[in-house]
Amino acid sequence: MTVEFVNAISTRPAKKTTIADTFRAGIDPAWLKRYARTIDEFGFDYTLVPYHSSGPDQYALAATILAATERLKTVVAVRPNTSFPTVAAQALATLDQLSEGRTIVHIISGSDDAEQQRQGDYLSKTERYERSTEFIQILRDVWTKKETFSHHGKYYDFDNFGPAFETFSGQSLPVSLGGSSDFAYTSGGQQADIFALWGEPLKETKQQIDRVYEEAHKAGRTERIRFWVTFRPVVAETDELAQQKARGIVEAATKLYGNFGQGATNVGTVRLQEIAKTAEYHEDGVLWTPRAFAGAGGASSLLVGSPETIAKTLVKYVELGADVISLPSLGDIGESIDTGRYIIPLVHDEIARRGINLEAAWEPAALAS
């Protein structure tokens, strides 16, 4: 096992617009392929193919990306309210077969009631996570059962499906899900191969990892779970230059979005905002959190510094068990190149130099000071 890096796909050149305008901006096919090839070339292992009610179809995007690249894997976001699980399983397995094993799935249970209701989903948050748990089990059954099977659950009901529509390997695809609520920890502990976390300080990240494992052990699971952390890297030749760049990003976001992020109800966003209230800067000034108030509406933490500074901080997260690292650049191809050229190799080198055991079993000990 090795540390793996994630970017998020860009469907057109980055623009300083509102979030809604970005989703409605449409697709530049040439740019989509160019961006995918660039992050493939510069050391990213995965690209997230997101989903939103105002965005493009994630399966079509993933197919285009996979056809344009050689090694890049797609993390295909799927919301259970938008597709019956047997159909989603077939679509994902088809992508995986066509790409010879370069597909995984990220399940979005849905943290925003208004966004869910845009597509007719009126379940409560608890019910949405329950549905995700059932959805994932059906996915795995579709991919692996050798005989026709039926399912009669709380949210899904069908008879005589199959036999299995297999993936390229014949095994289940890796399943990622995430969140910061009790519902998310329970669902993740029961089902996740990879659990996604937003970028919080080391202490809070360790607490969340421990919580997911506690739920896993309650469910009788003993295998290691991989953890995915997300930060936007702000890199420059020196720490001081990177800090100037980060201040510009925060100022521009504040001017563009104003207080758009105020009054958030998403647990992950609220957590980031509460952390930002305690201090704007964490982990010796490398982790910046003020973007949480500038309308980010999602993962908004910045890692700021020289390549060496950022790499050293990321290795600390790897030591906690977070060995899938998402470093999105919001469609800025230059930032993606800088991250791939200057940060990713340093992280790999430092892990090798220090002999960090990525297969080490989880230990619920408190984070060392």
Coordinates of N, CA, C and O in Angstrom, one line a residue, residues 85-216:
P85 N -30.0 0.9 -7.0 CA -28.6 0.3 -6.7 C -28.2 -0.7 -7.8 O -27.0 -0.8 -8.1
T86 N -29.1 -1.6 -8.3 CA -28.7 -2.5 -9.3 C -28.2 -1.8 -10.6 O -27.3 -2.3 -11.2
V87 N -28.9 -0.7 -10.9 CA -28.5 0.0 -12.1 C -27.2 0.7 -11.9 O -26.3 0.7 -12.8
A88 N -27.0 1.3 -10.7 CA -25.8 2.0 -10.4 C -24.6 1.0 -10.4 O -23.5 1.3 -10.9
A89 N -24.8 -0.2 -9.9 CA -23.8 -1.2 -9.9 C -23.4 -1.6 -11.3 O -22.2 -1.8 -11.6
Q90 N -24.3 -1.7 -12.2 CA -24.0 -2.1 -13.6 C -23.2 -1.0 -14.3 O -22.3 -1.2 -15.0
A91 N -23.6 0.3 -14.0 CA -22.9 1.4 -14.6 C -21.5 1.5 -14.1 O -20.6 1.7 -14.9
L92 N -21.3 1.3 -12.9 CA -19.9 1.4 -12.3 C -19.1 0.2 -12.7 O -17.9 0.4 -13.1
A93 N -19.7 -1.0 -12.8 CA -18.9 -2.1 -13.3 C -18.5 -2.0 -14.7 O -17.5 -2.4 -15.2
T94 N -19.4 -1.4 -15.5 CA -19.1 -1.2 -16.9 C -17.9 -0.2 -17.1 O -17.0 -0.5 -17.9
L95 N -17.9 0.9 -16.3 CA -16.8 1.8 -16.4 C -15.5 1.1 -15.9 O -14.4 1.2 -16.5
D96 N -15.6 0.2 -14.9 CA -14.4 -0.5 -14.4 C -13.9 -1.5 -15.4 O -12.7 -1.6 -15.6
Q97 N -14.8 -2.2 -16.1 CA -14.4 -3.1 -17.1 C -13.7 -2.4 -18.3 O -12.7 -2.8 -18.8
L98 N -14.4 -1.3 -18.8 CA -13.8 -0.6 -19.9 C -12.5 0.0 -19.6 O -11.6 0.2 -20.5
S99 N -12.2 0.4 -18.4 CA -11.0 1.1 -18.0 C -10.0 0.1 -17.4 O -8.9 0.4 -17.0
E100 N -10.3 -1.2 -17.3 CA -9.5 -2.3 -16.8 C -9.1 -2.0 -15.4 O -7.9 -2.1 -15.0
G101 N -10.1 -1.7 -14.6 CA -9.9 -1.6 -13.1 C -9.6 -0.2 -12.6 O -9.0 -0.1 -11.5
R102 N -10.1 0.9 -13.2 CA -9.7 2.2 -12.8 C -11.0 3.0 -12.3 O -11.1 4.2 -12.5
T103 N -11.8 2.3 -11.5 CA -13.0 3.0 -11.1 C -13.3 2.6 -9.6 O -13.2 1.4 -9.2
I104 N -13.6 3.6 -8.8 CA -14.1 3.4 -7.4 C -15.3 4.3 -7.3 O -15.6 5.1 -8.1
V105 N -16.1 4.1 -6.2 CA -17.3 4.8 -6.0 C -17.3 5.6 -4.7 O -16.8 5.1 -3.7
H106 N -17.8 6.8 -4.7 CA -18.0 7.6 -3.5 C -19.4 7.9 -3.3 O -20.1 8.5 -4.2
I107 N -20.0 7.4 -2.2 CA -21.4 7.5 -1.9 C -21.7 8.8 -1.2 O -21.1 9.1 -0.2
I108 N -22.6 9.6 -1.8 CA -23.1 10.8 -1.1 C -24.4 10.6 -0.5 O -25.4 10.5 -1.2
S109 N -24.5 10.5 0.8 CA -25.8 10.3 1.4 C -26.6 11.6 1.4 O -27.9 11.5 1.3
G110 N -26.0 12.7 1.4 CA -26.7 14.0 1.3 C -26.8 14.7 2.6 O -27.6 14.3 3.5
S111 N -26.1 15.8 2.7 CA -26.1 16.6 4.0 C -27.0 17.8 3.9 O -27.3 18.5 4.9
D112 N -27.4 18.2 2.7 CA -28.2 19.4 2.4 C -29.6 19.0 2.0 O -29.9 18.5 0.9
D113 N -30.6 19.3 2.9 CA -32.0 18.9 2.6 C -32.5 19.6 1.4 O -33.2 18.9 0.6
A114 N -32.1 20.9 1.2 CA -32.7 21.6 0.0 C -32.1 21.0 -1.3 O -32.9 20.8 -2.3
E115 N -30.9 20.6 -1.3 CA -30.3 20.0 -2.5 C -30.9 18.6 -2.8 O -31.2 18.3 -3.9
Q116 N -31.2 17.8 -1.7 CA -31.8 16.5 -1.9 C -33.2 16.7 -2.5 O -33.7 16.0 -3.4
Q117 N -33.9 17.7 -2.0 CA -35.3 17.9 -2.3 C -35.5 18.4 -3.8 O -36.5 18.2 -4.4
R118 N -34.4 19.0 -4.3 CA -34.5 19.4 -5.7 C -34.7 18.2 -6.7 O -35.2 18.4 -7.8
Q119 N -34.3 17.0 -6.2 CA -34.6 15.8 -7.0 C -35.5 14.8 -6.3 O -35.4 13.6 -6.5
G120 N -36.4 15.4 -5.5 CA -37.5 14.6 -5.0 C -37.1 13.7 -3.8 O -37.9 12.8 -3.5
D121 N -36.1 14.0 -3.1 CA -35.6 13.2 -2.0 C -36.0 13.9 -0.7 O -35.4 14.9 -0.3
Y122 N -37.0 13.4 0.0 CA -37.5 14.0 1.2 C -37.3 13.2 2.5 O -37.8 13.4 3.5
L123 N -36.3 12.2 2.4 CA -36.0 11.5 3.6 C -35.2 12.3 4.6 O -34.5 13.3 4.2
S124 N -35.3 12.0 5.8 CA -34.5 12.7 6.9 C -33.0 12.3 6.7 O -32.7 11.3 6.0
K125 N -32.1 13.0 7.4 CA -30.7 12.7 7.3 C -30.4 11.3 7.8 O -29.6 10.5 7.2
T126 N -31.1 10.9 8.9 CA -30.9 9.5 9.4 C -31.3 8.5 8.4 O -30.5 7.5 8.2
E127 N -32.4 8.7 7.8 CA -32.9 7.8 6.8 C -32.0 7.7 5.6 O -31.8 6.7 5.0
R128 N -31.4 8.9 5.2 CA -30.5 8.9 4.0 C -29.3 8.0 4.3 O -28.8 7.3 3.4
Y129 N -28.7 8.1 5.5 CA -27.6 7.3 5.8 C -27.9 5.8 5.9 O -27.2 4.9 5.5
E130 N -29.1 5.5 6.4 CA -29.6 4.1 6.5 C -29.7 3.6 5.0 O -29.3 2.5 4.7
R131 N -30.3 4.4 4.2 CA -30.4 4.0 2.8 C -29.1 3.8 2.1 O -28.9 2.8 1.4
S132 N -28.1 4.6 2.4 CA -26.8 4.4 1.8 C -26.2 3.1 2.3 O -25.5 2.4 1.4
T133 N -26.4 2.7 3.5 CA -25.8 1.5 4.0 C -26.4 0.3 3.2 O -25.7 -0.6 2.8
E134 N -27.8 0.4 3.0 CA -28.4 -0.7 2.2 C -28.0 -0.7 0.8 O -27.8 -1.7 0.1
F135 N -27.9 0.5 0.2 CA -27.4 0.7 -1.2 C -26.1 0.1 -1.4 O -25.9 -0.7 -2.4
I136 N -25.1 0.3 -0.5 CA -23.8 -0.3 -0.7 C -23.8 -1.8 -0.6 O -23.1 -2.4 -1.4
Q137 N -24.6 -2.3 0.3 CA -24.7 -3.8 0.4 C -25.2 -4.4 -0.9 O -24.7 -5.4 -1.4
I138 N -26.2 -3.7 -1.5 CA -26.7 -4.2 -2.8 C -25.6 -4.1 -3.9 O -25.5 -5.0 -4.7
L139 N -24.9 -3.0 -4.0 CA -23.8 -2.9 -4.9 C -22.9 -4.1 -4.9 O -22.6 -4.7 -5.9
R140 N -22.5 -4.4 -3.7 CA -21.5 -5.5 -3.5 C -22.1 -6.8 -3.9 O -21.4 -7.7 -4.4
D141 N -23.4 -7.0 -3.6 CA -24.1 -8.2 -4.0 C -24.1 -8.4 -5.5 O -23.9 -9.4 -6.1
V142 N -24.4 -7.3 -6.2 CA -24.5 -7.3 -7.6 C -23.2 -7.7 -8.2 O -23.1 -8.4 -9.2
W143 N -22.1 -7.1 -7.6 CA -20.8 -7.4 -8.2 C -20.2 -8.8 -7.9 O -19.3 -9.2 -8.6
T144 N -20.7 -9.4 -6.9 CA -20.0 -10.6 -6.4 C -20.9 -11.9 -6.4 O -20.3 -13.0 -6.4
K145 N -22.2 -11.8 -6.3 CA -23.0 -13.0 -6.1 C -23.0 -13.8 -7.4 O -23.1 -13.2 -8.5
K146 N -22.8 -15.1 -7.3 CA -22.7 -16.0 -8.5 C -24.1 -16.6 -8.9 O -24.1 -17.2 -9.9
E147 N -25.1 -16.3 -8.1 CA -26.4 -16.8 -8.5 C -27.4 -15.6 -8.4 O -27.2 -14.6 -7.8
T148 N -28.6 -15.8 -9.1 CA -29.7 -14.9 -9.0 C -30.0 -14.6 -7.5 O -30.1 -15.6 -6.7
F149 N -30.3 -13.4 -7.2 CA -30.7 -13.1 -5.8 C -31.8 -12.1 -5.8 O -32.0 -11.3 -6.7
S150 N -32.5 -12.0 -4.6 CA -33.6 -11.1 -4.4 C -33.2 -10.3 -3.1 O -32.3 -10.7 -2.3
H151 N -33.8 -9.1 -3.0 CA -33.6 -8.3 -1.8 C -34.9 -7.6 -1.4 O -35.6 -7.1 -2.2
H152 N -35.2 -7.7 -0.1 CA -36.4 -7.1 0.5 C -36.0 -6.3 1.7 O -35.9 -6.9 2.8
G153 N -35.6 -5.0 1.5 CA -35.1 -4.2 2.6 C -36.1 -3.1 3.0 O -37.2 -3.0 2.5
K154 N -35.5 -2.2 3.7 CA -36.3 -1.0 4.1 C -36.5 0.0 3.0 O -37.6 0.6 2.8
Y155 N -35.5 0.1 2.1 CA -35.5 1.1 1.1 C -35.6 0.5 -0.3 O -36.0 1.2 -1.3
Y156 N -35.2 -0.7 -0.5 CA -35.1 -1.3 -1.8 C -35.7 -2.7 -1.8 O -35.6 -3.5 -0.8
D157 N -36.4 -3.0 -2.9 CA -37.2 -4.3 -3.0 C -37.1 -4.8 -4.4 O -37.6 -4.1 -5.3
F158 N -36.6 -6.0 -4.6 CA -36.6 -6.5 -6.0 C -36.4 -8.1 -5.9 O -35.9 -8.6 -4.8
D159 N -36.7 -8.7 -7.0 CA -36.6 -10.2 -7.0 C -35.8 -10.6 -8.3 O -35.9 -10.0 -9.3
N160 N -35.0 -11.7 -8.0 CA -34.4 -12.5 -9.1 C -33.5 -11.6 -10.0 O -33.5 -11.7 -11.2
F161 N -32.6 -10.8 -9.4 CA -31.6 -10.1 -10.1 C -30.4 -11.0 -10.3 O -30.0 -11.7 -9.5
G162 N -29.7 -10.8 -11.5 CA -28.4 -11.4 -11.6 C -28.5 -12.7 -12.5 O -29.5 -12.9 -13.2
P163 N -27.5 -13.5 -12.5 CA -26.3 -13.4 -11.6 C -25.5 -12.2 -11.8 O -25.8 -11.3 -12.6
A164 N -24.4 -12.1 -11.0 CA -23.6 -10.8 -10.9 C -23.2 -10.3 -12.2 O -22.8 -11.0 -13.1
F165 N -23.2 -8.9 -12.2 CA -22.5 -8.2 -13.3 C -21.1 -7.8 -12.7 O -21.1 -6.9 -11.9
E166 N -20.1 -8.5 -13.1 CA -18.8 -8.3 -12.5 C -18.0 -7.1 -12.8 O -18.2 -6.6 -13.9
T167 N -17.2 -6.7 -11.9 CA -16.2 -5.7 -12.2 C -15.0 -6.3 -12.9 O -15.0 -7.5 -13.2
F168 N -14.0 -5.5 -13.3 CA -12.8 -6.0 -14.0 C -12.1 -7.1 -13.2 O -11.7 -8.1 -13.7
S169 N -12.0 -6.9 -11.9 CA -11.3 -7.8 -11.0 C -12.2 -9.0 -10.6 O -11.7 -10.0 -10.1
G170 N -13.5 -8.9 -10.7 CA -14.4 -9.9 -10.2 C -14.7 -9.7 -8.7 O -15.5 -10.4 -8.2
Q171 N -14.1 -8.6 -8.1 CA -14.4 -8.3 -6.7 C -15.2 -7.0 -6.6 O -15.4 -6.3 -7.6
S172 N -15.6 -6.7 -5.4 CA -16.3 -5.4 -5.2 C -15.3 -4.2 -5.5 O -14.1 -4.3 -5.2
L173 N -15.9 -3.2 -6.0 CA -15.1 -1.9 -6.2 C -14.9 -1.3 -4.8 O -15.8 -1.5 -3.9
P174 N -13.8 -0.6 -4.5 CA -13.7 0.1 -3.3 C -14.8 1.1 -3.1 O -15.1 1.8 -4.1
V175 N -15.3 1.2 -1.9 CA -16.4 2.1 -1.7 C -16.0 3.2 -0.7 O -15.5 2.9 0.4
S176 N -16.1 4.4 -1.1 CA -15.8 5.6 -0.2 C -17.1 6.3 0.2 O -18.0 6.4 -0.6
L177 N -17.1 6.7 1.4 CA -18.2 7.6 1.9 C -17.6 8.5 3.0 O -16.5 8.2 3.4
G178 N -18.3 9.5 3.4 CA -17.7 10.4 4.4 C -18.8 11.2 5.1 O -20.0 11.0 4.9
G179 N -18.3 12.2 5.9 CA -19.2 13.0 6.6 C -18.6 13.3 8.0 O -17.6 12.7 8.4
S180 N -19.3 14.1 8.7 CA -18.8 14.5 10.1 C -19.9 14.3 11.1 O -19.8 14.8 12.3
S181 N -21.0 13.7 10.8 CA -22.1 13.5 11.7 C -22.1 12.1 12.4 O -21.4 11.2 11.9
D182 N -22.8 11.9 13.4 CA -22.9 10.6 14.0 C -23.4 9.5 13.0 O -23.0 8.4 13.0
F183 N -24.4 10.0 12.2 CA -24.9 9.1 11.1 C -23.8 8.6 10.2 O -23.7 7.5 9.8
A184 N -22.9 9.6 9.8 CA -21.8 9.3 8.9 C -20.8 8.3 9.5 O -20.4 7.4 8.8
Y185 N -20.5 8.6 10.7 CA -19.5 7.7 11.4 C -20.0 6.2 11.5 O -19.3 5.3 11.3
T186 N -21.3 6.1 11.8 CA -21.9 4.8 11.9 C -22.0 4.1 10.6 O -21.5 2.9 10.4
S187 N -22.4 4.8 9.5 CA -22.5 4.2 8.2 C -21.1 3.9 7.7 O -20.9 2.8 7.1
G188 N -20.2 4.8 7.9 CA -18.8 4.5 7.5 C -18.1 3.4 8.2 O -17.4 2.6 7.6
G189 N -18.4 3.3 9.5 CA -17.8 2.2 10.2 C -18.3 0.9 9.8 O -17.6 -0.1 9.8
Q190 N -19.6 0.8 9.4 CA -20.2 -0.4 8.9 C -19.7 -0.8 7.5 O -19.6 -2.0 7.2
Q191 N -19.5 0.2 6.6 CA -19.5 -0.1 5.2 C -18.2 0.4 4.4 O -17.9 -0.1 3.4
A192 N -17.6 1.5 4.9 CA -16.6 2.1 4.1 C -15.3 1.4 4.0 O -14.7 0.8 4.9
D193 N -14.8 1.3 2.7 CA -13.4 0.9 2.5 C -12.5 2.1 2.7 O -11.3 2.0 3.2
I194 N -13.0 3.3 2.3 CA -12.3 4.6 2.4 C -13.3 5.5 3.1 O -14.4 5.6 2.6
F195 N -12.9 6.3 4.1 CA -13.8 7.2 4.7 C -13.2 8.6 4.5 O -12.0 8.9 4.8
A196 N -14.0 9.5 4.0 CA -13.5 10.9 3.6 C -13.8 11.9 4.7 O -14.9 12.0 5.2
L197 N -12.7 12.7 5.0 CA -12.8 13.7 6.0 C -12.4 15.0 5.3 O -11.5 15.1 4.5
W198 N -13.0 16.1 5.8 CA -12.5 17.4 5.4 C -11.3 17.8 6.2 O -11.0 17.2 7.3
G199 N -10.5 18.8 5.8 CA -9.2 19.1 6.4 C -9.4 19.8 7.8 O -9.6 21.0 7.8
E200 N -9.2 19.1 8.8 CA -9.3 19.6 10.2 C -7.9 19.5 10.8 O -7.0 18.8 10.3
P201 N -7.6 20.2 11.9 CA -6.3 20.0 12.6 C -6.1 18.5 13.0 O -7.0 17.7 13.1
L202 N -4.9 18.2 13.3 CA -4.5 16.8 13.6 C -5.3 16.2 14.7 O -5.8 15.1 14.6
K203 N -5.5 17.0 15.8 CA -6.2 16.4 17.0 C -7.6 16.0 16.6 O -8.1 14.9 16.9
E204 N -8.3 16.9 15.9 CA -9.7 16.7 15.5 C -9.8 15.5 14.5 O -10.7 14.7 14.5
T205 N -8.8 15.5 13.6 CA -8.8 14.4 12.6 C -8.6 13.1 13.3 O -9.3 12.1 12.9
K206 N -7.7 13.0 14.2 CA -7.5 11.7 15.0 C -8.8 11.3 15.7 O -9.2 10.1 15.7
Q207 N -9.5 12.3 16.3 CA -10.8 12.0 17.0 C -11.8 11.3 16.0 O -12.5 10.4 16.4
Q208 N -11.9 11.9 14.8 CA -12.8 11.3 13.8 C -12.4 9.9 13.4 O -13.3 9.1 13.2
I209 N -11.1 9.7 13.1 CA -10.7 8.4 12.7 C -11.0 7.4 13.8 O -11.5 6.3 13.5
D210 N -10.7 7.7 15.1 CA -11.0 6.8 16.2 C -12.5 6.5 16.2 O -12.9 5.4 16.5
R211 N -13.3 7.6 16.0 CA -14.8 7.4 16.1 C -15.3 6.4 15.0 O -16.1 5.5 15.3
V212 N -14.8 6.5 13.8 CA -15.2 5.6 12.7 C -14.8 4.2 13.1 O -15.5 3.2 12.9
Y213 N -13.6 4.0 13.6 CA -13.1 2.7 14.0 C -14.0 2.1 15.1 O -14.2 0.9 15.1
E214 N -14.4 2.9 16.0 CA -15.2 2.4 17.1 C -16.5 1.9 16.5 O -17.0 0.8 17.0
E215 N -17.1 2.6 15.6 CA -18.3 2.1 14.9 C -18.0 0.8 14.1 O -18.9 -0.1 14.1
A216 N -16.9 0.7 13.5 CA -16.5 -0.5 12.8 C -16.4 -1.7 13.7 O -16.9 -2.8 13.3

